[in-house]
Coordinates of C-alpha atoms in Angstrom, one line a residue:
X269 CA -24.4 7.3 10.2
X270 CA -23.6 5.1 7.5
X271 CA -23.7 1.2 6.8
X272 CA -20.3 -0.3 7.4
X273 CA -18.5 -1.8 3.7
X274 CA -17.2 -5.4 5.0
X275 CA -14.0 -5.6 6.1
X276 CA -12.3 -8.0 4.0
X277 CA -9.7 -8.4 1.3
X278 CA -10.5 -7.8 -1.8
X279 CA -8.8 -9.8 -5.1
X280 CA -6.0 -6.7 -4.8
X281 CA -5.3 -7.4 -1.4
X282 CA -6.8 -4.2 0.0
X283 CA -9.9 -3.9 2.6
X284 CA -13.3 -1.7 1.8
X285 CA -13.4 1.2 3.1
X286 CA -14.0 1.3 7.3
X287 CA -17.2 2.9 8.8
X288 CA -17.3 6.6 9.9
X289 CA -16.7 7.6 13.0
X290 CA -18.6 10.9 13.4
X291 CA -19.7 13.5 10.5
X292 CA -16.2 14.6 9.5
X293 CA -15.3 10.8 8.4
X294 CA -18.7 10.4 7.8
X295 CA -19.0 13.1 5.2
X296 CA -15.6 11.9 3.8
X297 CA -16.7 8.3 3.1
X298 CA -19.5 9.3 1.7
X299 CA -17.7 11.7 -0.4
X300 CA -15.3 8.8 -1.5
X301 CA -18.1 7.0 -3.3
X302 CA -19.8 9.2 -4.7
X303 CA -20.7 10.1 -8.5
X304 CA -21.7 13.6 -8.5
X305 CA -20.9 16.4 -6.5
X306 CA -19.7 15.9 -2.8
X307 CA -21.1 17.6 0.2
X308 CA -18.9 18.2 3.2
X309 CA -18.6 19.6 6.5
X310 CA -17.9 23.5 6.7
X311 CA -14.4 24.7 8.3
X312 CA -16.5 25.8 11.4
X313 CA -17.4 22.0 12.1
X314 CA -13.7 21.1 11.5
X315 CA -12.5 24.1 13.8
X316 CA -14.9 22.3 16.4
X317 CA -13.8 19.3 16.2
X318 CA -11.0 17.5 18.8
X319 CA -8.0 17.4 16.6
X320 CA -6.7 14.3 18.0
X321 CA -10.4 12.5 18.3
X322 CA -11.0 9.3 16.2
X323 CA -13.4 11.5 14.1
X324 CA -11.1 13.9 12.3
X325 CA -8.3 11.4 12.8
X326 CA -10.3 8.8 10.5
X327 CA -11.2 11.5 8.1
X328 CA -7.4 12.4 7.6
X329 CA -7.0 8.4 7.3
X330 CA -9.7 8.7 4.5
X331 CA -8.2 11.5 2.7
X332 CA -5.1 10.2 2.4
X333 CA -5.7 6.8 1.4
X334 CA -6.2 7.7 -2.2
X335 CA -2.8 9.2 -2.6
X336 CA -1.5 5.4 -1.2
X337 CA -3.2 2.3 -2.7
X338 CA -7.0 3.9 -2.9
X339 CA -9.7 2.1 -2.0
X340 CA -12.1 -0.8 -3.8
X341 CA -14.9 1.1 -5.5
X342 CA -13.4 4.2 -4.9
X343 CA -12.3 6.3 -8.4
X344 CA -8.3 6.7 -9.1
X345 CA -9.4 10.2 -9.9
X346 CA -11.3 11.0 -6.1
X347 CA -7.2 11.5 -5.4
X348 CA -7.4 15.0 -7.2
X349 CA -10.8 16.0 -6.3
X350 CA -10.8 19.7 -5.4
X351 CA -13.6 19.5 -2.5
X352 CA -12.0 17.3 -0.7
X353 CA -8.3 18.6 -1.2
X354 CA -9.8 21.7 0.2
X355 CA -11.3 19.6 2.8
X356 CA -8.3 17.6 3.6
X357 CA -6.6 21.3 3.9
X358 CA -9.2 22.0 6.6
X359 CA -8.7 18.8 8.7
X360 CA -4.2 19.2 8.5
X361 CA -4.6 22.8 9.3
X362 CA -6.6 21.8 12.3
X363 CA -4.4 19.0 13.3
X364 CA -1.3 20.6 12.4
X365 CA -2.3 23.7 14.7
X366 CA -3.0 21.5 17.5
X367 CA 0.3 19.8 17.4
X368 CA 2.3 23.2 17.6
X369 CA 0.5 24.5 20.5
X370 CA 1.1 21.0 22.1
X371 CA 4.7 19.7 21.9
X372 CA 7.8 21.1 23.3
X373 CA 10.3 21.8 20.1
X374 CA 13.8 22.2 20.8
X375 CA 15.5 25.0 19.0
X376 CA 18.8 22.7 18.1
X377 CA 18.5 20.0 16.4
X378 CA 21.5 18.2 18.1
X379 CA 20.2 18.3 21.2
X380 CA 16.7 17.0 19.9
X381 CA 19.1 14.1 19.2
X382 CA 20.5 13.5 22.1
X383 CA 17.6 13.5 23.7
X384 CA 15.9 11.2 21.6
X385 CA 18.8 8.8 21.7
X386 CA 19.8 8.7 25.4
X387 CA 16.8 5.8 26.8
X388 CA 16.8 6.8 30.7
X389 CA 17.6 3.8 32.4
X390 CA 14.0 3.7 34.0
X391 CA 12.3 3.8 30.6
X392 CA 9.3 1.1 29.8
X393 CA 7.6 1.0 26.5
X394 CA 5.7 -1.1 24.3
X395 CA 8.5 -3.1 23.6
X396 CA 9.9 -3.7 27.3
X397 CA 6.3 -4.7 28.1
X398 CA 6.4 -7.5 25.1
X399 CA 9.7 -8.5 25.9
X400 CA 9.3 -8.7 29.8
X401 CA 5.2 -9.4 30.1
X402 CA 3.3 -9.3 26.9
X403 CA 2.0 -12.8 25.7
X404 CA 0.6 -13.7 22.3
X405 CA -2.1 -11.9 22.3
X406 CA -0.4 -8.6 22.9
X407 CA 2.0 -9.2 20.0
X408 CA -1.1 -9.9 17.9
X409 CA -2.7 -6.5 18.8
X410 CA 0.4 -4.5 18.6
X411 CA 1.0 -6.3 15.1
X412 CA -2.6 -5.4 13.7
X413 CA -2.4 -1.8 15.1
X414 CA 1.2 -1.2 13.5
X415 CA 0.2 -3.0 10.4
X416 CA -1.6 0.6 9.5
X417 CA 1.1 2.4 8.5
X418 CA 3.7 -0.8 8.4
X419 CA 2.3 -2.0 5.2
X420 CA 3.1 1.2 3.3
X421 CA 6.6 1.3 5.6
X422 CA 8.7 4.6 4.2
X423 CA 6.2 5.1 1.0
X424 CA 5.4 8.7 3.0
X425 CA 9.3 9.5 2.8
X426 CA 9.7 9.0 -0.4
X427 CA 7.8 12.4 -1.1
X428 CA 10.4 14.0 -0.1
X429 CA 13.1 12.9 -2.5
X430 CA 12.4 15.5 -5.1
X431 CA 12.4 17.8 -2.5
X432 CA 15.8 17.5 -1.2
X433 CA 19.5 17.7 -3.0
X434 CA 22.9 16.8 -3.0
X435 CA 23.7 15.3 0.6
X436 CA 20.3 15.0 2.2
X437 CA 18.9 13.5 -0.9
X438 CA 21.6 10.4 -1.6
X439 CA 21.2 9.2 2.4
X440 CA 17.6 9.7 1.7
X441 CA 17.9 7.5 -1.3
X442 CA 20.2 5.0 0.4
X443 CA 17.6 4.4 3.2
X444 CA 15.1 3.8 0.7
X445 CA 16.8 1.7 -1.3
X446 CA 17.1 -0.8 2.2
X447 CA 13.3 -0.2 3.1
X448 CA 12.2 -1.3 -0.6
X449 CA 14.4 -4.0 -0.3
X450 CA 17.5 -3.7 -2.3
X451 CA 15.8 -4.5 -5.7
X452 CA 14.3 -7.9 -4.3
X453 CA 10.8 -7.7 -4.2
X454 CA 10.7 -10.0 -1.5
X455 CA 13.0 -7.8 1.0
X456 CA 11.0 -5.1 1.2
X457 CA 10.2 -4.2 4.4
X458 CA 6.3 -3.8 3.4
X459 CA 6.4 -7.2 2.5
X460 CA 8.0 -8.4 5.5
X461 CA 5.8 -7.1 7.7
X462 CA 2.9 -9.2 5.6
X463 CA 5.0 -11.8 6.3
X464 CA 5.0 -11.4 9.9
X465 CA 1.7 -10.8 10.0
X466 CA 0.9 -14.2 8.5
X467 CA 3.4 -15.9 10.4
X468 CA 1.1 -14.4 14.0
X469 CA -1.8 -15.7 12.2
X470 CA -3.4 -12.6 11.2
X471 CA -4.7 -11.5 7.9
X472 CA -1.9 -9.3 6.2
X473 CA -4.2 -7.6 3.6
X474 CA -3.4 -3.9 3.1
X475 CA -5.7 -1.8 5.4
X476 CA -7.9 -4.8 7.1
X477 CA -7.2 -3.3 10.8
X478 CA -7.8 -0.1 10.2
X479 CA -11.3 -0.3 12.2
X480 CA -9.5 -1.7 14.8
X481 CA -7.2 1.2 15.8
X482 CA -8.3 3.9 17.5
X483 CA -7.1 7.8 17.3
X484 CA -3.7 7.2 19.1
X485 CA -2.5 5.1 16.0
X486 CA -4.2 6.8 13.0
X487 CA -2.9 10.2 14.2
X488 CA 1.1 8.2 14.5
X489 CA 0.7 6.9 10.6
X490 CA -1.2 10.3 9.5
X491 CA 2.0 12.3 10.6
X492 CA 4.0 10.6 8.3
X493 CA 1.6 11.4 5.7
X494 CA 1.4 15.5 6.9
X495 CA 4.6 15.7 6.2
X496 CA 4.9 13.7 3.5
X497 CA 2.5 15.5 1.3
X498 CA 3.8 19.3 2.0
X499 CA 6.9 20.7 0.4
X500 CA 6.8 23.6 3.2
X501 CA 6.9 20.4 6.0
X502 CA 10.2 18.7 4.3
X503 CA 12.2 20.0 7.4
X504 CA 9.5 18.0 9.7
X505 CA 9.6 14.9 7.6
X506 CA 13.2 14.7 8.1
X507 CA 12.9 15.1 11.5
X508 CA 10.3 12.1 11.5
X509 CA 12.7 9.5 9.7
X510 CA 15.7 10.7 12.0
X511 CA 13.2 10.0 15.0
X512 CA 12.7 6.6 13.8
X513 CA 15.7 5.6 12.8
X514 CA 17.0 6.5 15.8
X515 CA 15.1 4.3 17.9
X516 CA 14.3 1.8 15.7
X517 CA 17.7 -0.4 16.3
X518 CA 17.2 -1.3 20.1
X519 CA 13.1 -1.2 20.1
X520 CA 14.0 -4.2 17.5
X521 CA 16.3 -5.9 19.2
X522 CA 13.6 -6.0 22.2
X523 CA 11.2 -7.4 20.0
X524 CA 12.9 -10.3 18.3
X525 CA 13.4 -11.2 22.2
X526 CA 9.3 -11.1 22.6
X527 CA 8.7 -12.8 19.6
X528 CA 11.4 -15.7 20.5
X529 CA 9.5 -16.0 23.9
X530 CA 6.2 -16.4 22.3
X531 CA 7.3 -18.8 20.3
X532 CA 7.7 -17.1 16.7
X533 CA 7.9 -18.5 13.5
X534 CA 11.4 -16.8 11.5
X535 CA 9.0 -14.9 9.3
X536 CA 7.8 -12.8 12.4
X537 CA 11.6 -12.7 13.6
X538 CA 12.9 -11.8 10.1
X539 CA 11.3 -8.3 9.8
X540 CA 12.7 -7.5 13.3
X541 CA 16.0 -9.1 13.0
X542 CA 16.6 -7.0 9.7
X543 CA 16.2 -4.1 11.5
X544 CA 18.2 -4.7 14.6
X545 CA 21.1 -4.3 11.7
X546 CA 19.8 -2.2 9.3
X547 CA 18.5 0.7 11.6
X548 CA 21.7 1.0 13.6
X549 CA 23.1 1.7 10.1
X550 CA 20.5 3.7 9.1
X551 CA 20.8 6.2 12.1
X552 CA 24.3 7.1 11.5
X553 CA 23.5 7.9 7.7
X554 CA 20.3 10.0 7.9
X555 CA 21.9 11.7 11.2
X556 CA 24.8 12.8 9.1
X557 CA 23.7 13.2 5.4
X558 CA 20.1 13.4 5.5
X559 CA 20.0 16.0 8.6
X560 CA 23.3 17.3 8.3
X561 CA 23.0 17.6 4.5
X562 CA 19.3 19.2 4.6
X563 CA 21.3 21.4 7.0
X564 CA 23.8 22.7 5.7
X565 CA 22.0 23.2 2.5
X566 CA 18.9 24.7 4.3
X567 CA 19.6 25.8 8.2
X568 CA 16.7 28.2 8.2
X569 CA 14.6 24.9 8.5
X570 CA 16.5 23.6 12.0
X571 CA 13.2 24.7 13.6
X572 CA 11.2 22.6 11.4
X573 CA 13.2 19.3 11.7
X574 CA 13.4 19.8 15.7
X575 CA 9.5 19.9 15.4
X576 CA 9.2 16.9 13.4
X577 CA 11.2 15.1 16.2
X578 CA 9.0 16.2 19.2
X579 CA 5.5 15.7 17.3
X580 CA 6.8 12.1 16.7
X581 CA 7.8 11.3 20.0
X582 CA 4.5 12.9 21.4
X583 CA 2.6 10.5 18.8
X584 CA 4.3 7.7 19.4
X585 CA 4.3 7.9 23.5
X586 CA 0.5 8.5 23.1
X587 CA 0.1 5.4 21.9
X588 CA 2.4 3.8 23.8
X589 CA 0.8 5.2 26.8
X590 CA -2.7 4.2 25.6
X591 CA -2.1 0.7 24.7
X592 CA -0.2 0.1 27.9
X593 CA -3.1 1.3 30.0
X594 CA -5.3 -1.0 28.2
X595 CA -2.9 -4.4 28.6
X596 CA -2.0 -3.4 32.6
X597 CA -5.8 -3.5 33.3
X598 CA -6.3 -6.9 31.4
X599 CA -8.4 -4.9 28.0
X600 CA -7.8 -5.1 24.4
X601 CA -5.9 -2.3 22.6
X602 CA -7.8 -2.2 20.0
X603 CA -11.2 -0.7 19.0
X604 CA -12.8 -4.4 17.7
X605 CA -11.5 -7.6 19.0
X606 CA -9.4 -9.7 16.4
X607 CA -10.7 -12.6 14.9
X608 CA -9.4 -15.7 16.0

């Protein structure tokens, strides 16, 4: 469909833009560099489309890429271009719809908790398999895949600062002040993943794996940015970050344990081992301000944070589930091998 920019850094740090996919992210790439007016898909074409296929997940990658860092050769004003706001409109809708009719809300929020934070005792994820089986390789992959949305980590959340008050908003701002590091440039968790990166010999410029992930993990980092962009999804967002904090704290402590057995440098450990302490604290504040604040403030949107919590889990367990099936059977988990 369209010639492929090369995907390397650029002197900012941030790859070219990635190929299309189909005509929806074809359209929008095309759209992205272009002078004059921009032609795209009609809403029948989106309605058509698999709202979890790599297509429309890549065109929602595309979309909302200017609103983050943009894109080398791509206009700072392309953010607030009304075609393809509408278009972007088009692609959510469709997405959005999809992940209603799919996942299984519960109506109180507590119990969405509890759910999420009781780990059945049989329970085998990403991170048992790095801990127990995965070799360098795997940690590689999974590091180049989670470096999508890793490299911006919490920049989605803070949309909804201005959008929240009293409670809710200082432990939202108290999280975020951790995540961007406490005022040291250095400690911010963005950066620390970069670090990691480098430390597992990959390149930790700012989208350079994007081509390598597939739907699974452009449709986990384009949640965040869903409900990150929509005032009416606040409820949802919250429900995100609660999801993740949550299970962030013992996931870690798995992975410091895989990265010790592989034989880690203390830059990969670092970013892991922050957040073995950090997240534990972290769940206790945004379970108790930033939900129960939002809450008590707002406890018409209960539903909408219980929804946030069950479209994260589905994401993140499809992913899960697809890179596992690809490592059990001896294949790569990503789309294009890694260099090196």
């Amino acid at each position: 469909m369209d010639v492929e920019t090369p995907v390397r850094a650029s002197a900012a740090g941030t790859a070219g833009l990635p190929r299309g996919r189909g005509a929806l992210s074809g359209a929008v790439r095309t759209a992205l560099l272009a002078e004059g007016p921009r032609a795209l898909p009609a809403g029948a074409e989106v309605a058509a489309a698999d709202p979890y296929g790599e297509d429309l997940q890549l065109a929602l990658h595309l979309c909302y890429e200017p609103h983050y860092r943009g894109f080398p050769g791509v206009a700072d004003g392309v953010e607030w271009d009304p075609g393809l706001l509408g278009f972007r409109l088009l692609l959510e809708r469709r997405f959005l719809d999809a992940l209603r009719a799919d996942v299984r809300a519960d109506d109180r929020v507590d119990r969405a908790l509890r759910e999420v934070l009781s780990e059945p005792a049989d329970a085998y994820g990403v991170s048992h398999y790095l801990r127990d089986e995965g070799g360098s390789t795997q940690l590689r992959e999974y590091a180049a895949l989670r470096s999508v949305h890793q490299l911006r980590e919490s920049d989605p959340y803070a949309w909804v600062l201005p959008r929240l008050r009293g409670r809710a908003k200082a432990g939202m701002a108290a999280v975020l002040y951790d995540e961007f590091g406490g005022g040291r440039a250095e400690r911010v968790h963005a950066e620390l993943w970069a670090g990691l990166m480098t430390d597992l010999g990959l390149d930790p410029s700012y989208g350079r794996y994007v081509p390598a992930a597939g739907a699974a993990t452009l449709a986990a980092s384009n949640l965040m940015s869903l409900f990150g962009l929509h005032r009416s999804l606040r409820g949802a967002l919250v429900g995100h970050v609660a999801t993740v904090e949550v299970t962030s704290s013992p996931a870690a402590a798995r992975m410091v344990v895989a990265l010790r057995r592989a034989g880690a440098g203390p830059a990969a450990l670092l970013f892991y081992e922050e957040h073995v302490e950090a997240d534990a604290v972290h769940e206790q504040l945004v379970r108790r301000e930033v939900v129960g604040g939002l809450l008590a403030e707002e406890p018409e949107l209960e539903a909408d944070v219980a929804f946030g919590i069950a479209a994260t889990v589905r994401l993140a367990e499809w992913e899960a589930d697809r890179l596992l099936t690809a490592w059990r059977s001896g294949r790569s988990g990503l789309r294009v091998p890694l260099e090196g």
